[in-house]
Amino acid sequence: MSGTFVLLLAGASAIFIAAATATRAYISSDNWLWVALSLSLYVAGNLVMIRIMREGGLGLAISVSAIVQLILVNVIALVVFGERLTNIQIGGVVLGILAMVLMIWPQKVGA
C-alpha cells in the first residue's frame, strides 16, 4: 500500500465516521439537519473512495475501508454514545481486525 492510499483511506474513514456520528445524532435529536449533513458526508466519502479504488484496487480498498470503519464506529459508539457490545459482537470486531491484517500482510512478488 502506498502512502497516498493510506492517507486517502484515513481521510475517507474520517468522513464516514463523521457521517455515522451525524446519523446517530439525528436518532437522538430528531433534527433533519443531521440527516442532510450525514448524506452530504457520505457522498463526499464515496467520492474519495473512487480515488482509493484507483490506488489499491476495488477489493482491497472497500475491504480495508469497511474494517477501519467497523473499528472506528464501535469506538465512537462506546465512547460518545455509551453503547456496549456483546461478547459475540466483540468477537466479530476481532475477526474483522484479523481479516484486515491478513489482507495487508506483505507478500513476496511472484508468490
Short mmCIF file of N, CA and C in Angstrom, two decimals:
data_model
loop_
_atom_site.label_atom_id
_atom_site.label_comp_id
_atom_site.label_asym_id
_atom_site.label_seq_id
_atom_site.Cartn_x
_atom_site.Cartn_y
_atom_site.Cartn_z
N MET A 1 0.85 -1.18 0.00
CA MET A 1 0.00 0.00 0.00
C MET A 1 0.88 1.23 0.00
N SER A 2 0.54 2.18 -0.86
CA SER A 2 1.32 3.40 -0.96
C SER A 2 0.90 4.38 0.14
N GLY A 3 1.74 5.38 0.33
CA GLY A 3 1.42 6.42 1.30
C GLY A 3 0.15 7.17 0.92
N THR A 4 -0.05 7.39 -0.37
CA THR A 4 -1.26 8.06 -0.84
C THR A 4 -2.50 7.25 -0.48
N PHE A 5 -2.42 5.93 -0.67
CA PHE A 5 -3.53 5.04 -0.34
C PHE A 5 -3.89 5.18 1.14
N VAL A 6 -2.89 5.14 1.99
CA VAL A 6 -3.13 5.22 3.44
C VAL A 6 -3.72 6.57 3.83
N LEU A 7 -3.18 7.66 3.26
CA LEU A 7 -3.71 9.00 3.58
C LEU A 7 -5.15 9.16 3.11
N LEU A 8 -5.42 8.71 1.88
CA LEU A 8 -6.79 8.81 1.38
C LEU A 8 -7.74 7.94 2.20
N LEU A 9 -7.28 6.76 2.58
CA LEU A 9 -8.10 5.88 3.41
C LEU A 9 -8.41 6.53 4.75
N ALA A 10 -7.41 7.15 5.35
CA ALA A 10 -7.63 7.85 6.63
C ALA A 10 -8.64 8.98 6.46
N GLY A 11 -8.52 9.74 5.38
CA GLY A 11 -9.46 10.83 5.13
C GLY A 11 -10.87 10.34 4.89
N ALA A 12 -11.01 9.31 4.05
CA ALA A 12 -12.34 8.76 3.78
C ALA A 12 -12.95 8.18 5.05
N SER A 13 -12.14 7.50 5.84
CA SER A 13 -12.65 6.92 7.09
C SER A 13 -13.13 8.00 8.04
N ALA A 14 -12.38 9.08 8.13
CA ALA A 14 -12.80 10.20 8.99
C ALA A 14 -14.13 10.78 8.51
N ILE A 15 -14.28 10.91 7.20
CA ILE A 15 -15.53 11.44 6.65
C ILE A 15 -16.69 10.49 6.96
N PHE A 16 -16.47 9.18 6.75
CA PHE A 16 -17.54 8.21 7.01
C PHE A 16 -17.88 8.14 8.50
N ILE A 17 -16.90 8.28 9.37
CA ILE A 17 -17.17 8.27 10.81
C ILE A 17 -17.98 9.50 11.20
N ALA A 18 -17.63 10.64 10.62
CA ALA A 18 -18.41 11.86 10.87
C ALA A 18 -19.85 11.68 10.38
N ALA A 19 -20.01 11.03 9.24
CA ALA A 19 -21.36 10.80 8.70
C ALA A 19 -22.15 9.86 9.63
N ALA A 20 -21.52 8.81 10.09
CA ALA A 20 -22.20 7.87 11.00
C ALA A 20 -22.55 8.56 12.32
N THR A 21 -21.67 9.41 12.80
CA THR A 21 -21.93 10.14 14.04
C THR A 21 -23.09 11.11 13.86
N ALA A 22 -23.15 11.77 12.69
CA ALA A 22 -24.27 12.67 12.40
C ALA A 22 -25.58 11.89 12.33
N THR A 23 -25.54 10.69 11.77
CA THR A 23 -26.75 9.87 11.71
C THR A 23 -27.20 9.49 13.11
N ARG A 24 -26.26 9.12 13.95
CA ARG A 24 -26.59 8.76 15.34
C ARG A 24 -27.13 9.98 16.10
N ALA A 25 -26.58 11.15 15.81
CA ALA A 25 -27.06 12.38 16.45
C ALA A 25 -28.50 12.66 16.03
N TYR A 26 -28.84 12.36 14.78
CA TYR A 26 -30.22 12.53 14.32
C TYR A 26 -31.16 11.62 15.11
N ILE A 27 -30.74 10.40 15.34
CA ILE A 27 -31.58 9.45 16.09
C ILE A 27 -31.87 9.99 17.48
N SER A 28 -30.89 10.66 18.07
CA SER A 28 -31.07 11.20 19.42
C SER A 28 -31.88 12.49 19.45
N SER A 29 -31.86 13.28 18.36
CA SER A 29 -32.46 14.61 18.42
C SER A 29 -33.67 14.79 17.52
N ASP A 30 -33.83 13.98 16.47
CA ASP A 30 -34.93 14.12 15.51
C ASP A 30 -34.83 15.40 14.67
N ASN A 31 -33.65 16.01 14.58
CA ASN A 31 -33.45 17.22 13.77
C ASN A 31 -32.98 16.79 12.37
N TRP A 32 -33.75 17.10 11.34
CA TRP A 32 -33.47 16.67 9.97
C TRP A 32 -32.19 17.27 9.40
N LEU A 33 -31.64 18.31 10.00
CA LEU A 33 -30.37 18.87 9.53
C LEU A 33 -29.24 17.85 9.69
N TRP A 34 -29.34 16.99 10.70
CA TRP A 34 -28.35 15.93 10.87
C TRP A 34 -28.38 14.95 9.70
N VAL A 35 -29.59 14.67 9.19
CA VAL A 35 -29.72 13.78 8.04
C VAL A 35 -29.06 14.40 6.82
N ALA A 36 -29.31 15.69 6.59
CA ALA A 36 -28.71 16.38 5.45
C ALA A 36 -27.18 16.38 5.55
N LEU A 37 -26.67 16.65 6.74
CA LEU A 37 -25.22 16.61 6.95
C LEU A 37 -24.68 15.21 6.71
N SER A 38 -25.35 14.22 7.24
CA SER A 38 -24.92 12.85 7.09
C SER A 38 -24.86 12.44 5.61
N LEU A 39 -25.91 12.74 4.86
CA LEU A 39 -25.93 12.39 3.44
C LEU A 39 -24.82 13.10 2.67
N SER A 40 -24.59 14.35 2.98
CA SER A 40 -23.52 15.11 2.32
C SER A 40 -22.15 14.49 2.61
N LEU A 41 -21.94 14.10 3.84
CA LEU A 41 -20.68 13.48 4.20
C LEU A 41 -20.50 12.12 3.53
N TYR A 42 -21.57 11.33 3.44
CA TYR A 42 -21.46 10.03 2.75
C TYR A 42 -21.12 10.22 1.27
N VAL A 43 -21.70 11.22 0.64
CA VAL A 43 -21.37 11.49 -0.77
C VAL A 43 -19.89 11.86 -0.89
N ALA A 44 -19.42 12.76 -0.03
CA ALA A 44 -18.01 13.17 -0.07
C ALA A 44 -17.09 11.97 0.18
N GLY A 45 -17.43 11.14 1.14
CA GLY A 45 -16.62 9.96 1.43
C GLY A 45 -16.55 9.01 0.25
N ASN A 46 -17.65 8.82 -0.43
CA ASN A 46 -17.65 7.93 -1.59
C ASN A 46 -16.86 8.51 -2.76
N LEU A 47 -16.84 9.81 -2.90
CA LEU A 47 -16.00 10.42 -3.94
C LEU A 47 -14.52 10.18 -3.65
N VAL A 48 -14.13 10.25 -2.39
CA VAL A 48 -12.75 9.94 -2.02
C VAL A 48 -12.46 8.46 -2.26
N MET A 49 -13.45 7.61 -2.01
CA MET A 49 -13.27 6.17 -2.21
C MET A 49 -12.96 5.83 -3.67
N ILE A 50 -13.48 6.61 -4.61
CA ILE A 50 -13.17 6.37 -6.02
C ILE A 50 -11.67 6.46 -6.25
N ARG A 51 -11.05 7.46 -5.68
CA ARG A 51 -9.59 7.62 -5.82
C ARG A 51 -8.86 6.48 -5.12
N ILE A 52 -9.35 6.07 -3.96
CA ILE A 52 -8.72 4.97 -3.23
C ILE A 52 -8.76 3.69 -4.05
N MET A 53 -9.88 3.47 -4.74
CA MET A 53 -10.00 2.28 -5.59
C MET A 53 -8.98 2.30 -6.73
N ARG A 54 -8.70 3.46 -7.24
CA ARG A 54 -7.66 3.58 -8.29
C ARG A 54 -6.29 3.25 -7.73
N GLU A 55 -6.04 3.65 -6.50
CA GLU A 55 -4.73 3.43 -5.88
C GLU A 55 -4.50 1.97 -5.49
N GLY A 56 -5.53 1.32 -4.91
CA GLY A 56 -5.31 0.00 -4.33
C GLY A 56 -6.15 -1.11 -4.90
N GLY A 57 -7.04 -0.81 -5.83
CA GLY A 57 -7.93 -1.83 -6.35
C GLY A 57 -9.22 -1.89 -5.56
N LEU A 58 -10.25 -2.35 -6.21
CA LEU A 58 -11.59 -2.37 -5.62
C LEU A 58 -11.67 -3.23 -4.36
N GLY A 59 -11.20 -4.48 -4.45
CA GLY A 59 -11.34 -5.41 -3.33
C GLY A 59 -10.64 -4.93 -2.08
N LEU A 60 -9.38 -4.55 -2.23
CA LEU A 60 -8.61 -4.10 -1.07
C LEU A 60 -9.17 -2.80 -0.51
N ALA A 61 -9.48 -1.86 -1.38
CA ALA A 61 -9.97 -0.55 -0.93
C ALA A 61 -11.26 -0.67 -0.12
N ILE A 62 -12.22 -1.37 -0.65
CA ILE A 62 -13.52 -1.48 0.03
C ILE A 62 -13.39 -2.31 1.31
N SER A 63 -12.64 -3.39 1.24
CA SER A 63 -12.50 -4.26 2.41
C SER A 63 -11.79 -3.56 3.57
N VAL A 64 -10.66 -2.95 3.28
CA VAL A 64 -9.91 -2.26 4.34
C VAL A 64 -10.72 -1.09 4.89
N SER A 65 -11.38 -0.35 4.01
CA SER A 65 -12.20 0.77 4.45
C SER A 65 -13.32 0.30 5.37
N ALA A 66 -13.97 -0.79 5.01
CA ALA A 66 -15.07 -1.31 5.83
C ALA A 66 -14.58 -1.73 7.21
N ILE A 67 -13.42 -2.35 7.28
CA ILE A 67 -12.92 -2.82 8.57
C ILE A 67 -12.45 -1.66 9.43
N VAL A 68 -11.79 -0.68 8.81
CA VAL A 68 -11.37 0.52 9.56
C VAL A 68 -12.61 1.21 10.12
N GLN A 69 -13.65 1.33 9.30
CA GLN A 69 -14.88 1.95 9.79
C GLN A 69 -15.54 1.13 10.88
N LEU A 70 -15.50 -0.19 10.75
CA LEU A 70 -16.04 -1.08 11.78
C LEU A 70 -15.42 -0.77 13.14
N ILE A 71 -14.11 -0.65 13.13
CA ILE A 71 -13.39 -0.39 14.38
C ILE A 71 -13.72 1.00 14.91
N LEU A 72 -13.61 2.02 14.05
CA LEU A 72 -13.81 3.39 14.50
C LEU A 72 -15.26 3.67 14.92
N VAL A 73 -16.22 3.13 14.19
CA VAL A 73 -17.62 3.34 14.56
C VAL A 73 -17.90 2.73 15.93
N ASN A 74 -17.32 1.57 16.21
CA ASN A 74 -17.52 0.96 17.52
C ASN A 74 -16.87 1.78 18.63
N VAL A 75 -15.72 2.36 18.35
CA VAL A 75 -15.09 3.24 19.34
C VAL A 75 -15.99 4.44 19.63
N ILE A 76 -16.52 5.07 18.57
CA ILE A 76 -17.42 6.22 18.75
C ILE A 76 -18.67 5.79 19.52
N ALA A 77 -19.25 4.64 19.14
CA ALA A 77 -20.46 4.16 19.83
C ALA A 77 -20.20 3.94 21.32
N LEU A 78 -19.04 3.39 21.64
CA LEU A 78 -18.72 3.13 23.04
C LEU A 78 -18.42 4.41 23.81
N VAL A 79 -17.55 5.24 23.24
CA VAL A 79 -17.06 6.41 23.97
C VAL A 79 -18.07 7.55 24.00
N VAL A 80 -18.65 7.87 22.84
CA VAL A 80 -19.52 9.04 22.76
C VAL A 80 -20.96 8.72 23.17
N PHE A 81 -21.48 7.59 22.71
CA PHE A 81 -22.89 7.30 22.93
C PHE A 81 -23.15 6.27 24.02
N GLY A 82 -22.10 5.73 24.62
CA GLY A 82 -22.26 4.82 25.74
C GLY A 82 -22.86 3.47 25.40
N GLU A 83 -22.78 3.07 24.15
CA GLU A 83 -23.30 1.76 23.75
C GLU A 83 -22.32 0.67 24.16
N ARG A 84 -22.79 -0.55 24.27
CA ARG A 84 -21.96 -1.68 24.67
C ARG A 84 -22.11 -2.82 23.68
N LEU A 85 -21.04 -3.56 23.47
CA LEU A 85 -21.06 -4.72 22.59
C LEU A 85 -21.21 -5.99 23.41
N THR A 86 -21.89 -6.99 22.82
CA THR A 86 -21.95 -8.30 23.46
C THR A 86 -20.64 -9.02 23.17
N ASN A 87 -20.43 -10.15 23.83
CA ASN A 87 -19.20 -10.92 23.60
C ASN A 87 -19.09 -11.39 22.16
N ILE A 88 -20.20 -11.80 21.56
CA ILE A 88 -20.17 -12.25 20.16
C ILE A 88 -19.83 -11.08 19.24
N GLN A 89 -20.37 -9.90 19.53
CA GLN A 89 -20.06 -8.73 18.71
C GLN A 89 -18.58 -8.36 18.84
N ILE A 90 -18.04 -8.44 20.04
CA ILE A 90 -16.60 -8.19 20.23
C ILE A 90 -15.79 -9.19 19.41
N GLY A 91 -16.21 -10.45 19.41
CA GLY A 91 -15.55 -11.46 18.59
C GLY A 91 -15.58 -11.11 17.12
N GLY A 92 -16.69 -10.56 16.65
CA GLY A 92 -16.80 -10.13 15.26
C GLY A 92 -15.84 -9.01 14.92
N VAL A 93 -15.68 -8.06 15.83
CA VAL A 93 -14.73 -6.97 15.61
C VAL A 93 -13.31 -7.53 15.56
N VAL A 94 -12.99 -8.44 16.46
CA VAL A 94 -11.65 -9.05 16.47
C VAL A 94 -11.39 -9.80 15.17
N LEU A 95 -12.38 -10.54 14.68
CA LEU A 95 -12.22 -11.24 13.41
C LEU A 95 -12.04 -10.25 12.25
N GLY A 96 -12.72 -9.12 12.31
CA GLY A 96 -12.54 -8.09 11.29
C GLY A 96 -11.12 -7.55 11.28
N ILE A 97 -10.58 -7.32 12.48
CA ILE A 97 -9.19 -6.84 12.58
C ILE A 97 -8.24 -7.89 12.03
N LEU A 98 -8.46 -9.15 12.37
CA LEU A 98 -7.62 -10.23 11.86
C LEU A 98 -7.71 -10.30 10.33
N ALA A 99 -8.90 -10.14 9.79
CA ALA A 99 -9.07 -10.16 8.34
C ALA A 99 -8.27 -9.05 7.67
N MET A 100 -8.29 -7.85 8.26
CA MET A 100 -7.55 -6.73 7.68
C MET A 100 -6.05 -7.00 7.73
N VAL A 101 -5.56 -7.52 8.84
CA VAL A 101 -4.13 -7.84 8.96
C VAL A 101 -3.72 -8.83 7.88
N LEU A 102 -4.53 -9.85 7.66
CA LEU A 102 -4.21 -10.83 6.63
C LEU A 102 -4.25 -10.23 5.23
N MET A 103 -5.15 -9.29 4.99
CA MET A 103 -5.26 -8.69 3.66
C MET A 103 -4.08 -7.77 3.34
N ILE A 104 -3.57 -7.06 4.33
CA ILE A 104 -2.49 -6.11 4.05
C ILE A 104 -1.11 -6.67 4.37
N TRP A 105 -1.04 -7.94 4.76
CA TRP A 105 0.24 -8.58 5.09
C TRP A 105 1.14 -8.56 3.86
N PRO A 106 2.39 -8.12 4.04
CA PRO A 106 3.30 -8.08 2.87
C PRO A 106 3.50 -9.46 2.29
N GLN A 107 3.51 -9.53 0.96
CA GLN A 107 3.72 -10.79 0.27
C GLN A 107 4.89 -10.68 -0.67
N LYS A 108 5.53 -11.81 -0.92
CA LYS A 108 6.63 -11.83 -1.89
C LYS A 108 6.07 -11.64 -3.29
N VAL A 109 6.83 -10.97 -4.13
CA VAL A 109 6.44 -10.83 -5.52
C VAL A 109 6.54 -12.19 -6.18
N GLY A 110 5.50 -12.56 -6.93
CA GLY A 110 5.50 -13.85 -7.61
C GLY A 110 5.00 -14.99 -6.75
N ALA A 111 4.56 -14.71 -5.53
CA ALA A 111 4.08 -15.78 -4.65
C ALA A 111 2.67 -16.13 -4.95
#
